[in-house]
Amino acid sequence: MSPNILIIEDEEKIARFMELELNYEGYTVTKAFDGRTGLELAETGRFDLILLDIMLPKLNGTEVLRRIRRTSSVPIIMLTARDSVMDKVSGLDSGANDYITKPFAIEELLARIRNALRNTVSLSSTEVLSASGLQLDSDRRTVTMMGEPVDLTKREFDLLHFLLKNKGIVLSREALLENVWGFDFAGDTNAVDVYIRFLRGKIDEVFNIKFIHTVRGVGYVIKDDQ
């Protein structure tokens, strides 16, 4: 059965172009041209992935994203003409899986879609990972440290998940970008450092533990000290 993709995009020519390309690749496509209609479709339909523009009439894309994330972990790729760091961080922190700036090459969008769908499959099986008193349940998408819940954004969760899956292995920033973000940030590996700080703020500092270790000149590693 072909993956079902929802496009929420107010520029009808762009939406139609994406629909034709996605149909050609074997995807089933549904379109919405404003935020409220897109949100209704997302909440009532069954979609494998959503392409969501930020600048939408009636309800902006960031709010649509936040509302979808209350009940669903469906992969969402943000589409926008904006290219500022704050816009990217806002979208990712609100639960977006990926971010692509218009104008984009259709080959790049298709690659992002394949990666997002592949990552969803890899995280779908029940899996509980642990280290030094922390437990991560990939099925329920929950994290606890010493029995206390840790509230993470989707990006923080995915980063922690990959670090835990490779416990004891030092991972470079490039490897983390490729496997967690799913694409190359054109050398902007600072995004990894930013999210490592976010995780440390919620785990290391709160529980007074050295959980995520830095290996200077290489990257990061989680060690199991139990």
Coordinates of C-alpha atoms in Angstrom, one line a residue:
M1 CA 0.0 0.0 0.0
S2 CA 1.5 3.4 -1.0
P3 CA 2.2 6.0 1.7
N4 CA -0.5 8.6 2.1
I5 CA 0.8 12.2 2.2
L6 CA -1.1 15.3 3.2
I7 CA 0.0 18.6 1.7
I8 CA -1.0 21.7 3.5
E9 CA 0.0 24.6 1.3
D10 CA -1.9 27.8 0.3
E11 CA 0.0 28.3 -3.0
E12 CA -2.1 26.1 -5.2
K13 CA 0.5 25.9 -8.0
I14 CA 3.2 24.6 -5.6
A15 CA 0.7 22.2 -4.0
R16 CA -0.2 20.9 -7.5
F17 CA 3.4 20.5 -8.5
M18 CA 4.2 18.5 -5.4
E19 CA 1.1 16.4 -5.9
L20 CA 2.1 15.5 -9.5
E21 CA 5.7 14.6 -8.5
L22 CA 4.6 12.6 -5.5
N23 CA 1.9 10.7 -7.5
Y24 CA 4.6 9.9 -10.1
E25 CA 6.7 8.4 -7.2
G26 CA 3.8 6.2 -6.1
Y27 CA 2.5 8.3 -3.2
T28 CA -1.2 9.0 -2.5
V29 CA -1.8 12.7 -2.0
T30 CA -4.4 14.8 -0.3
K31 CA -4.3 18.6 -0.4
A32 CA -5.5 21.5 1.8
F33 CA -5.0 25.2 1.1
D34 CA -5.5 26.7 4.5
G35 CA -4.5 25.8 8.1
R36 CA -7.9 25.0 9.5
T37 CA -8.8 22.6 6.7
G38 CA -5.4 21.0 6.9
L39 CA -5.8 20.5 10.6
E40 CA -9.2 18.9 10.2
L41 CA -7.9 16.5 7.6
A42 CA -4.8 15.7 9.8
E43 CA -7.0 15.0 12.8
T44 CA -9.6 12.9 11.0
G45 CA -7.6 11.1 8.3
R46 CA -4.8 8.5 8.4
F47 CA -1.6 9.9 6.9
D48 CA 1.9 8.6 6.8
L49 CA 3.5 12.0 6.4
I50 CA 2.5 15.7 6.3
L51 CA 4.1 18.5 4.2
L52 CA 3.2 21.7 6.1
D53 CA 3.7 25.3 5.0
I54 CA 4.3 27.8 7.8
M55 CA 2.6 30.9 6.2
L56 CA -1.0 29.7 5.9
P57 CA -4.3 31.6 6.0
K58 CA -6.9 31.0 8.8
L59 CA -4.4 29.1 11.0
N60 CA -0.6 29.4 10.7
G61 CA 1.5 26.3 10.1
T62 CA 3.3 26.5 13.5
E63 CA -0.1 26.4 15.3
V64 CA -1.3 23.6 13.1
L65 CA 1.9 21.7 14.0
R66 CA 1.4 22.2 17.7
R67 CA -2.2 21.0 17.6
I68 CA -1.3 17.9 15.6
R69 CA 1.4 17.0 18.0
R70 CA -1.1 16.9 20.9
T71 CA -2.4 13.6 19.5
S72 CA -0.2 12.3 16.7
S73 CA 3.5 11.6 16.0
V74 CA 3.0 11.5 12.2
P75 CA 6.2 12.7 10.4
I76 CA 5.9 16.4 9.5
I77 CA 8.2 18.3 7.1
M78 CA 7.8 22.1 7.3
L79 CA 7.8 24.1 4.0
T80 CA 8.6 27.8 4.2
A81 CA 10.1 30.7 2.4
R82 CA 11.7 31.8 5.6
D83 CA 15.3 30.8 6.3
S84 CA 16.1 32.2 9.7
V85 CA 17.6 30.1 12.5
M86 CA 14.8 31.1 14.9
D87 CA 12.1 29.9 12.4
K88 CA 13.9 26.6 12.1
V89 CA 14.3 26.1 15.8
S90 CA 10.7 27.1 16.4
G91 CA 9.4 24.5 13.9
L92 CA 11.7 21.8 15.2
D93 CA 10.9 22.5 18.9
S94 CA 7.2 22.4 18.1
G95 CA 7.7 18.8 16.8
A96 CA 8.6 19.0 13.1
N97 CA 10.7 16.2 11.8
D98 CA 12.4 18.2 9.1
Y99 CA 12.5 21.6 7.5
I100 CA 13.0 22.7 3.9
T101 CA 13.2 26.2 2.5
K102 CA 11.5 27.3 -0.7
P103 CA 12.5 27.2 -3.5
F104 CA 13.7 23.6 -3.2
A105 CA 14.7 21.0 -5.7
I106 CA 12.0 18.2 -5.9
E107 CA 14.8 15.6 -5.6
E108 CA 15.8 17.0 -2.2
L109 CA 12.2 17.0 -1.0
L110 CA 11.7 13.4 -2.1
A111 CA 14.9 12.4 -0.2
R112 CA 13.6 14.1 2.9
I113 CA 10.3 12.3 2.6
R114 CA 12.0 8.9 2.2
N115 CA 14.2 9.6 5.2
A116 CA 11.3 10.7 7.4
L117 CA 9.3 7.6 6.5
R118 CA 12.3 5.3 7.0
N119 CA 12.9 6.8 10.5
T120 CA 9.3 6.3 11.4
V121 CA 9.5 2.6 10.6
S122 CA 12.8 2.2 12.5
L123 CA 11.3 3.8 15.6
S124 CA 7.9 2.0 15.4
S125 CA 8.9 -1.3 17.2
T126 CA 8.7 -1.5 21.0
E127 CA 12.1 -0.8 22.5
V128 CA 13.2 0.2 25.9
L129 CA 16.7 1.6 26.2
S130 CA 18.5 2.4 29.5
A131 CA 21.7 3.8 31.0
S132 CA 22.7 5.2 34.4
G133 CA 19.1 5.2 35.8
L134 CA 17.5 6.6 32.6
Q135 CA 14.9 4.7 30.6
L136 CA 13.6 5.5 27.2
D137 CA 10.5 3.7 25.7
S138 CA 10.5 4.2 22.0
D139 CA 7.0 2.9 21.6
R140 CA 5.4 5.2 24.1
R141 CA 8.0 7.9 23.5
T142 CA 8.6 8.4 27.2
V143 CA 11.7 9.1 29.1
T144 CA 12.3 8.7 32.9
M145 CA 15.3 9.3 35.0
M146 CA 15.4 7.5 38.4
G147 CA 11.7 7.0 38.0
E148 CA 11.0 10.7 37.4
P149 CA 9.5 11.7 34.0
V150 CA 11.7 13.8 31.7
D151 CA 9.7 16.1 29.2
L152 CA 11.5 16.3 25.9
T153 CA 10.7 17.8 22.5
K154 CA 10.6 15.4 19.5
R155 CA 14.0 16.4 18.4
E156 CA 15.5 16.0 21.8
F157 CA 13.9 12.6 22.1
D158 CA 15.2 11.4 18.8
L159 CA 18.7 12.7 19.6
L160 CA 18.7 10.9 23.0
H161 CA 17.3 7.8 21.3
F162 CA 20.2 7.6 18.8
L163 CA 22.8 8.3 21.5
L164 CA 21.3 5.5 23.7
K165 CA 21.1 3.0 20.8
N166 CA 24.9 3.6 20.3
K167 CA 25.7 3.6 24.1
G168 CA 29.4 3.5 24.6
I169 CA 30.2 4.6 21.1
V170 CA 31.5 8.1 20.5
L171 CA 29.4 9.8 17.8
S172 CA 30.6 12.7 15.7
R173 CA 28.4 15.7 15.2
E174 CA 28.2 14.8 11.5
A175 CA 26.9 11.3 12.3
L176 CA 24.3 12.8 14.7
L177 CA 23.1 15.3 12.0
E178 CA 22.8 12.5 9.4
N179 CA 21.0 10.0 11.6
V180 CA 18.8 12.3 13.8
W181 CA 18.1 15.3 11.6
G182 CA 18.2 13.1 8.5
F183 CA 20.1 15.5 6.2
D184 CA 23.3 17.6 6.1
F185 CA 22.9 21.1 7.6
A186 CA 25.6 22.3 5.1
G187 CA 28.2 22.2 7.8
D188 CA 26.1 23.7 10.6
T189 CA 27.0 21.2 13.2
N190 CA 26.3 23.8 15.9
A191 CA 22.7 22.5 15.9
V192 CA 23.9 19.3 17.6
D193 CA 25.7 21.3 20.3
V194 CA 22.5 23.3 20.9
Y195 CA 20.4 20.2 21.4
I196 CA 23.0 18.5 23.5
R197 CA 22.8 21.6 25.8
F198 CA 19.0 21.2 25.9
L199 CA 19.3 17.6 26.9
R200 CA 21.9 18.3 29.6
G201 CA 19.7 21.0 31.0
K202 CA 16.8 18.5 31.4
I203 CA 18.9 15.5 32.5
D204 CA 22.4 16.2 33.7
E205 CA 21.6 19.5 35.5
V206 CA 18.2 18.4 37.0
F207 CA 19.4 15.1 38.3
N208 CA 23.0 16.2 39.1
I209 CA 24.5 13.4 36.9
K210 CA 27.2 13.3 34.2
F211 CA 25.1 11.6 31.6
I212 CA 26.1 12.9 28.2
H213 CA 29.9 13.0 27.8
T214 CA 31.9 15.2 25.5
V215 CA 34.9 13.8 23.7
R216 CA 36.9 16.9 22.6
G217 CA 37.5 17.0 18.9
V218 CA 35.3 14.0 18.2
G219 CA 31.7 14.2 19.5
Y220 CA 29.4 12.9 22.2
V221 CA 28.8 9.6 24.0
I222 CA 26.5 8.1 26.7
K223 CA 28.2 5.7 29.0
D224 CA 26.4 3.3 31.3
D225 CA 27.9 3.9 34.7
Q226 CA 25.7 1.3 36.5

